[in-house]
XYZ file of N, CA and C in Angstrom:
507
model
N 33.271 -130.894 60.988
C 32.757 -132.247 61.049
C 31.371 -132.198 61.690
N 30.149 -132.724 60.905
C 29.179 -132.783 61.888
C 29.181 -133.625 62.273
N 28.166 -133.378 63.661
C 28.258 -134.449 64.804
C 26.092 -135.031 65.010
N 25.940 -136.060 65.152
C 24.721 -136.674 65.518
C 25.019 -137.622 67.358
N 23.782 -137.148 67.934
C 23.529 -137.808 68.870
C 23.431 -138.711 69.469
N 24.690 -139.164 70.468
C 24.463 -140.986 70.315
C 23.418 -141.642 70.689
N 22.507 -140.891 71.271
C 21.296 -141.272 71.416
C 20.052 -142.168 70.095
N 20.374 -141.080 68.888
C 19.763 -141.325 67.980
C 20.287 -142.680 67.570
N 21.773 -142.754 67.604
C 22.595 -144.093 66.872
C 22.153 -144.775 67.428
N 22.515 -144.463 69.150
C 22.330 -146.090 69.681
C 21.032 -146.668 69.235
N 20.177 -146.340 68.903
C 18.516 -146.365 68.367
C 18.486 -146.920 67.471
N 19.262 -146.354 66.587
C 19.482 -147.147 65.384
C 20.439 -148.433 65.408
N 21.530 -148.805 65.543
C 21.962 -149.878 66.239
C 21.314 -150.941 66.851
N 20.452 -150.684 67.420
C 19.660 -151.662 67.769
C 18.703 -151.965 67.249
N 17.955 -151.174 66.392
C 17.086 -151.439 65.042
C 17.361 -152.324 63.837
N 18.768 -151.527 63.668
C 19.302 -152.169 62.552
C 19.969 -153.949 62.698
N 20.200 -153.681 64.100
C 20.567 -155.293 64.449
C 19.322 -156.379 64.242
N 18.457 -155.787 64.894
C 17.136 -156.309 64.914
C 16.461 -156.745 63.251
N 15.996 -155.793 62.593
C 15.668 -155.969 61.239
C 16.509 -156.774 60.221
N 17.773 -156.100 60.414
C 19.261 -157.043 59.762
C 19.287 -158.617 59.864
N 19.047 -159.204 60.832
C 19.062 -159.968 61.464
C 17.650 -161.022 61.275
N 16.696 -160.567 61.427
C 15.819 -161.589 61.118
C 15.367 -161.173 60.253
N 16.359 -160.406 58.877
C 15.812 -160.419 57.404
C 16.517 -161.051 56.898
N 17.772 -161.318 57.735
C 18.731 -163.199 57.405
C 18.179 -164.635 57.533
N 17.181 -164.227 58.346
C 16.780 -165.564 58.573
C 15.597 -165.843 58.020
N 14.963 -164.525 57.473
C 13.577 -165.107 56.940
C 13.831 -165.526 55.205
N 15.051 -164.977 55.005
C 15.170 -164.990 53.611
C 16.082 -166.679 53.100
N 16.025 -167.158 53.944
C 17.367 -168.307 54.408
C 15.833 -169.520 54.039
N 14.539 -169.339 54.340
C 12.975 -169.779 54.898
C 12.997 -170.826 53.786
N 12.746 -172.134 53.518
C 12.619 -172.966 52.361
C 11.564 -173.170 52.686
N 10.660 -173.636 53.437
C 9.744 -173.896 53.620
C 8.520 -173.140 53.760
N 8.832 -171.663 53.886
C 7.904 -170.958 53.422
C 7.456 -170.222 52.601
N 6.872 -169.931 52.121
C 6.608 -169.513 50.341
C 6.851 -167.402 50.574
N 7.500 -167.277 49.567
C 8.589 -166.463 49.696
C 7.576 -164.808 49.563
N 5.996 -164.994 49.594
C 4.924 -164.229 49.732
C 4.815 -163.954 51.384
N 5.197 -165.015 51.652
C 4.578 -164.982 53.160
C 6.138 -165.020 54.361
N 6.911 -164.477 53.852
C 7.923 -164.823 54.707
C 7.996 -163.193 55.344
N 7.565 -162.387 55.095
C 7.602 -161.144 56.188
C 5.842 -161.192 56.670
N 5.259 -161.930 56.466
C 3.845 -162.019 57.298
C 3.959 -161.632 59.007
N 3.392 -161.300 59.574
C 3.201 -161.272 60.879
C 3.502 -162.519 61.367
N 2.448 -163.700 61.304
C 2.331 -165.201 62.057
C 3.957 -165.412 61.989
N 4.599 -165.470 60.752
C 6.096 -166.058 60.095
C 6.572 -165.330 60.845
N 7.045 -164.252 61.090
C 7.670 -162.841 61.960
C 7.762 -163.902 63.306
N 6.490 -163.891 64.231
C 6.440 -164.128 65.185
C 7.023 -165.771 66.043
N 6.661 -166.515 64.169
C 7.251 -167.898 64.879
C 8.361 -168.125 64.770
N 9.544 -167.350 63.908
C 10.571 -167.344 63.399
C 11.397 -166.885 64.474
N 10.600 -165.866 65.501
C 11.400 -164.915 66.582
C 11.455 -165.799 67.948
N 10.138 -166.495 67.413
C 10.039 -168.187 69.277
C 10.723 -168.420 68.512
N 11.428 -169.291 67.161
C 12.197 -170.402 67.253
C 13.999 -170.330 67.343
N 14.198 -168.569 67.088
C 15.428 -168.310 67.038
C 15.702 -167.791 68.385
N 14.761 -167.517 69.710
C 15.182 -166.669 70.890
C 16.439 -166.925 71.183
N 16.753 -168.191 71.153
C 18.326 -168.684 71.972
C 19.027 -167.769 71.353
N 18.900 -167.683 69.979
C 20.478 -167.188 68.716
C 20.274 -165.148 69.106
N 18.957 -164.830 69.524
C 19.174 -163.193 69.501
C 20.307 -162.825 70.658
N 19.856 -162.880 71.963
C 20.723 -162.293 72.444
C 22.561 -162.555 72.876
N 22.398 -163.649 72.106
C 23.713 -164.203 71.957
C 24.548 -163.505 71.014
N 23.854 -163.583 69.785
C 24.349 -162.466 68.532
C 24.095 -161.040 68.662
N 22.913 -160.471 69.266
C 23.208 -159.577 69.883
C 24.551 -158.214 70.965
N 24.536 -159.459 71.680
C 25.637 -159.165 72.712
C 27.226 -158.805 72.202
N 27.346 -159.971 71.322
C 28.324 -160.080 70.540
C 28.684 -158.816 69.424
N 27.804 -158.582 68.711
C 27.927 -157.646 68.200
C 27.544 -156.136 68.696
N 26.394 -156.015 69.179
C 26.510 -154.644 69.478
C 27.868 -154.084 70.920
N 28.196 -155.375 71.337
C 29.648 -154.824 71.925
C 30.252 -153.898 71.192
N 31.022 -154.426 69.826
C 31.733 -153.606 68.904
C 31.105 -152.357 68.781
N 30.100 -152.229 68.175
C 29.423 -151.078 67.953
C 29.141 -150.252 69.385
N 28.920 -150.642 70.594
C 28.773 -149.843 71.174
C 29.976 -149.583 71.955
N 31.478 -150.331 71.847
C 32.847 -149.390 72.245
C 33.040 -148.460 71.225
N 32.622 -148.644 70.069
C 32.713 -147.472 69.352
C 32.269 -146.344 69.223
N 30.955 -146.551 69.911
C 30.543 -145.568 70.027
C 30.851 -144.620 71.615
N 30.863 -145.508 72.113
C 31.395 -144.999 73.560
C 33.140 -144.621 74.091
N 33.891 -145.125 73.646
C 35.340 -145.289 73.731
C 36.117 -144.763 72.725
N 36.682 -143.942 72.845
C 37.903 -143.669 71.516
C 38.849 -144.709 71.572
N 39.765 -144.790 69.980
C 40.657 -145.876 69.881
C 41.545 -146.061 70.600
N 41.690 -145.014 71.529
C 42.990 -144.827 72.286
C 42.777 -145.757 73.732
N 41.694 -144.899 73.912
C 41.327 -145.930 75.695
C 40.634 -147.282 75.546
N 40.217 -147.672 74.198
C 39.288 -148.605 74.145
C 40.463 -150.007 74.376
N 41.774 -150.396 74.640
C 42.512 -151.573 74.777
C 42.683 -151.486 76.274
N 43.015 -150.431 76.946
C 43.221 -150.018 78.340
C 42.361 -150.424 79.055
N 40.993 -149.675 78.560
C 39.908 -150.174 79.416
C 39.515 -151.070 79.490
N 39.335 -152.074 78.251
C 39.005 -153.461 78.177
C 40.427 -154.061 79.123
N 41.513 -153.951 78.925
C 42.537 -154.674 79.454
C 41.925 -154.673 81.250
N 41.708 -153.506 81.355
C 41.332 -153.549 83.085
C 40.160 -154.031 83.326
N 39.195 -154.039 82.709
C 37.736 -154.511 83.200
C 37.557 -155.945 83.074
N 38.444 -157.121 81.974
C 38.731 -157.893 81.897
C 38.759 -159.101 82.498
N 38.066 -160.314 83.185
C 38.840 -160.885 84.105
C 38.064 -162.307 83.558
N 38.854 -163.465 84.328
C 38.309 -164.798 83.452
C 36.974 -164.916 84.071
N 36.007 -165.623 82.959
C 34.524 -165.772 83.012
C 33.770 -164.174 82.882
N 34.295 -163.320 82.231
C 33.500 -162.184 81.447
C 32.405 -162.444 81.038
N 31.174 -161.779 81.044
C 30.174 -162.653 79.941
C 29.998 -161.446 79.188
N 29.698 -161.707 77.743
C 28.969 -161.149 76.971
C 28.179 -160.046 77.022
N 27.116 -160.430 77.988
C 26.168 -159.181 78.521
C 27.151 -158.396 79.580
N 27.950 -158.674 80.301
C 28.892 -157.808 81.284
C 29.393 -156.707 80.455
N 30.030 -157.240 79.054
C 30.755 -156.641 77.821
C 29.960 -155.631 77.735
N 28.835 -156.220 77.609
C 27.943 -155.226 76.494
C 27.805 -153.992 77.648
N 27.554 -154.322 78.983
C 27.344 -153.160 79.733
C 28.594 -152.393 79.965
N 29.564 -153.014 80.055
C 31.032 -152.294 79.720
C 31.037 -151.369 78.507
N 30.577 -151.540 77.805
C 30.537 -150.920 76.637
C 29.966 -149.537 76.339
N 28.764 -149.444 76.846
C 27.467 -148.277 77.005
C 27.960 -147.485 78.137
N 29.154 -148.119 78.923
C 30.379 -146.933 79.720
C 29.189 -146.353 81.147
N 28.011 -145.855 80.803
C 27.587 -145.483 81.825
C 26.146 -145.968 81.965
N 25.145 -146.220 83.233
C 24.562 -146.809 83.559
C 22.935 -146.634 83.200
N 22.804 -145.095 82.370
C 22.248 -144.371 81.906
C 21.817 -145.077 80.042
N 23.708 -144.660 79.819
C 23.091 -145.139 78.207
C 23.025 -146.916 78.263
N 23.065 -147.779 79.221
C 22.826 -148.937 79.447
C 21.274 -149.681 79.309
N 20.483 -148.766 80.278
C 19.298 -148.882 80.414
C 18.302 -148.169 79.440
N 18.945 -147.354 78.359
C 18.453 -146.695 77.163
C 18.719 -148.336 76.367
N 20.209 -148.169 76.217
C 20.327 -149.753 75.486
C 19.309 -150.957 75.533
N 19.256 -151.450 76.912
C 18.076 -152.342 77.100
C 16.080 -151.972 76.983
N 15.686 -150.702 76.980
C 14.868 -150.374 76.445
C 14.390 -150.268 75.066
N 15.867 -149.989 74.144
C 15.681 -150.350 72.695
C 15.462 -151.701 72.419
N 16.164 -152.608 73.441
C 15.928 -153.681 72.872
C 15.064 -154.486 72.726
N 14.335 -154.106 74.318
C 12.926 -154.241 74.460
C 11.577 -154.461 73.510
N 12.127 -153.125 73.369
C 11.183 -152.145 72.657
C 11.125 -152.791 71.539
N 12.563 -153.331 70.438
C 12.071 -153.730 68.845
C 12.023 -155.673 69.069
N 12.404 -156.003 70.142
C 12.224 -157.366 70.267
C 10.554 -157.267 70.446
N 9.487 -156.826 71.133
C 8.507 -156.952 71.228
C 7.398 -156.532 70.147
N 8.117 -155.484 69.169
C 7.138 -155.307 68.204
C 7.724 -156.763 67.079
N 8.961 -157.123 67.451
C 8.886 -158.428 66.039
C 8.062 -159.635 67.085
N 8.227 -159.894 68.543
C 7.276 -160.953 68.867
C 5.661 -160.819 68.477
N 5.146 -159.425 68.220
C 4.210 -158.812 67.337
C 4.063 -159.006 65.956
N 4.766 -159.360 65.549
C 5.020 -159.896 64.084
C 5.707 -158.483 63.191
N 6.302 -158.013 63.219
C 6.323 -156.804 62.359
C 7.819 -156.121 63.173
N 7.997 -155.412 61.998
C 9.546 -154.552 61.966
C 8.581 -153.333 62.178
N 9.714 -152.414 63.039
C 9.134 -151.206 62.916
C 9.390 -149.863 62.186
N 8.564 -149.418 61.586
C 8.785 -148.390 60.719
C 9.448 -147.391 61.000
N 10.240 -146.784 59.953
C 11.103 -145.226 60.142
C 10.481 -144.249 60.641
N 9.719 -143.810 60.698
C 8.230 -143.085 61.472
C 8.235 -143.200 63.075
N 7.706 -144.681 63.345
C 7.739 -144.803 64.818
C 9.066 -144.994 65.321
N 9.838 -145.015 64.092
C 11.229 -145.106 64.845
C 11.766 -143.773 65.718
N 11.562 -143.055 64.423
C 11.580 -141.650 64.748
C 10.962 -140.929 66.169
N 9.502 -141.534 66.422
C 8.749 -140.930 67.462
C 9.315 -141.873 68.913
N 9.333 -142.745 68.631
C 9.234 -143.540 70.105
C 11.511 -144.180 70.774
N 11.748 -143.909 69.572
C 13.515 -144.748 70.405
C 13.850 -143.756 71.594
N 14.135 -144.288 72.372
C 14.721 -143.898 74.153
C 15.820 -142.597 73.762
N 15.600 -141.641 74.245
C 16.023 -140.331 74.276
C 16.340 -140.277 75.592
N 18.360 -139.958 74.934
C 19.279 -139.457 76.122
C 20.316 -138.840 75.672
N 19.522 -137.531 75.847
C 20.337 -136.117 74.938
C 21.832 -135.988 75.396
N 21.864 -136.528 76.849
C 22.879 -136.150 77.914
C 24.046 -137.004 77.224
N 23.875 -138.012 76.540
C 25.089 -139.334 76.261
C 25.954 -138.566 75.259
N 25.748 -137.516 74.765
C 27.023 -136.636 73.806
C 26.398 -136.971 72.238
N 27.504 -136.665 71.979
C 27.653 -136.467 70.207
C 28.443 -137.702 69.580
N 28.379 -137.502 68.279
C 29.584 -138.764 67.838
C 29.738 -138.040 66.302
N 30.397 -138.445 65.654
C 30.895 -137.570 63.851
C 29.988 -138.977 63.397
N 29.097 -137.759 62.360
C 28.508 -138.735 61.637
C 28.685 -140.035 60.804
N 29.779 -139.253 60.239
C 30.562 -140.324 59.509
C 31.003 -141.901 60.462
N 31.294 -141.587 61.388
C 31.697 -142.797 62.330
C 30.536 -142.963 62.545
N 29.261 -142.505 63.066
C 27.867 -143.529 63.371
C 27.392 -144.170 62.092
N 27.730 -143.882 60.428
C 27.159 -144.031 59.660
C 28.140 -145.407 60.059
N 29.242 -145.705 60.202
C 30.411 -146.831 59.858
C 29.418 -147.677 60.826
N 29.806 -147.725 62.042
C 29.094 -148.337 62.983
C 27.630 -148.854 62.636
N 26.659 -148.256 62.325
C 25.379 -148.617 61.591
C 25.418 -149.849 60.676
N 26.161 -149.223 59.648
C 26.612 -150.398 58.607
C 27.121 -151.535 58.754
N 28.254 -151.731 59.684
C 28.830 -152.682 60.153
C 27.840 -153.809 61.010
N 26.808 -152.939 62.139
C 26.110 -153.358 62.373
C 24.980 -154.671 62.062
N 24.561 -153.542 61.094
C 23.934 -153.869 60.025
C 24.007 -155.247 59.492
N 25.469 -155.388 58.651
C 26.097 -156.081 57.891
C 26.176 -157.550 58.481
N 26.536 -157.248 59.806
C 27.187 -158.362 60.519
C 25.970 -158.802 61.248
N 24.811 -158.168 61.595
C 23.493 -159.150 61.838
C 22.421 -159.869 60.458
N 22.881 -159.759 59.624
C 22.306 -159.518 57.900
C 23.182 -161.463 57.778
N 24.529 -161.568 58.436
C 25.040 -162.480 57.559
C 25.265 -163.472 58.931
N 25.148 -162.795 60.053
C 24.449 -164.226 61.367
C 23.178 -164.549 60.820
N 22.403 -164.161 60.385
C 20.692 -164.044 60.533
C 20.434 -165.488 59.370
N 21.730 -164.798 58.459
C 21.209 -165.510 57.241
C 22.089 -166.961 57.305
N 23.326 -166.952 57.743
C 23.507 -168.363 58.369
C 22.803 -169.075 59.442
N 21.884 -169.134 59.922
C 20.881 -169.207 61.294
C 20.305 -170.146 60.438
N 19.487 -168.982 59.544
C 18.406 -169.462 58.546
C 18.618 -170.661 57.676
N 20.119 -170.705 57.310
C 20.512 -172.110 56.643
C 20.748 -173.091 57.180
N 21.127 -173.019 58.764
C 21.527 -174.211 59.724
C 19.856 -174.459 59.657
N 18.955 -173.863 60.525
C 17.677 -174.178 61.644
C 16.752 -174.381 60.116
């Protein structure tokens, strides 16, 4: 079985949430002419008018993706059962999730990182993806096949928030 770096995933995960996600909402755009809906200006005003909906949908989803990537199926009910308690939030989850405090602050640097090039107007390319996502060799391995699932799912599930967003707002 080969194995890829969760480093690289988590990178991607948060890319793919990112791009997924406000390529739901730009495509959802009636009012803007369908030339100009990945423009920079559009990018940037689309990202002020949705801030509330990112890290909400965010949180929410890359939870899943990141017990998966962090937790096997076995401990992942246990541990949630114990860490558990009423008034959890979302972001608590999400740091529950990334298991250690390390791939946490990698987590929030990705997010950083692709939230500020779309307040820039622009997605970022496979290239700089490649050169610049937060490297943390130390966080292990994962079977490709399961980061490819996770990716997709990812993916999928910020693709069809993004694009209901776009039909409400």
């Amino acid at each position: 079985m080969k194995e890829i770096s969760k480093d690289i995933v988590l990178a991607a995960v948060v890319r793919s949430f990112f791009k997924y996600f406000v390529t739901g909402i730009l495509e959802e755009q009636t009012g803007t002419d369908i030339q100009n809906r990945f423009e920079p200006i559009n990018i940037k005003k689309t990202m002020l008018n949705h801030y509330e909906h990112i890290s909400r949908y965010f949180n929410r989803e890359a939870f899943f993706a990141l017990m998966r990537l962090n937790f096997t199926t076995e401990e992942m009910e246990q541990q949630l059962r114990e860490f558990m308690k009423p008034g959890t939030t979302d972001m608590e989850l999400v740091r529950f999730a990334c298991r250690t405090e390390d791939f946490y602050q990698a987590m929030v640097n990705e997010y950083k990182r692709n939230f500020e090039l779309l307040l820039c107007g622009r997605l970022e390319q496979q290239d700089e993806h490649e050169t610049n996502y937060t490297r943390l060799p130390e966080a292990g391995t994962i079977a490709v096949d399961m980061a490819d699932k996770i990716i997709g799912e990812i993916a999928a599930q910020a693709y069809s928030h993004g694009k209901n967003i776009g039909k409400t707002h």
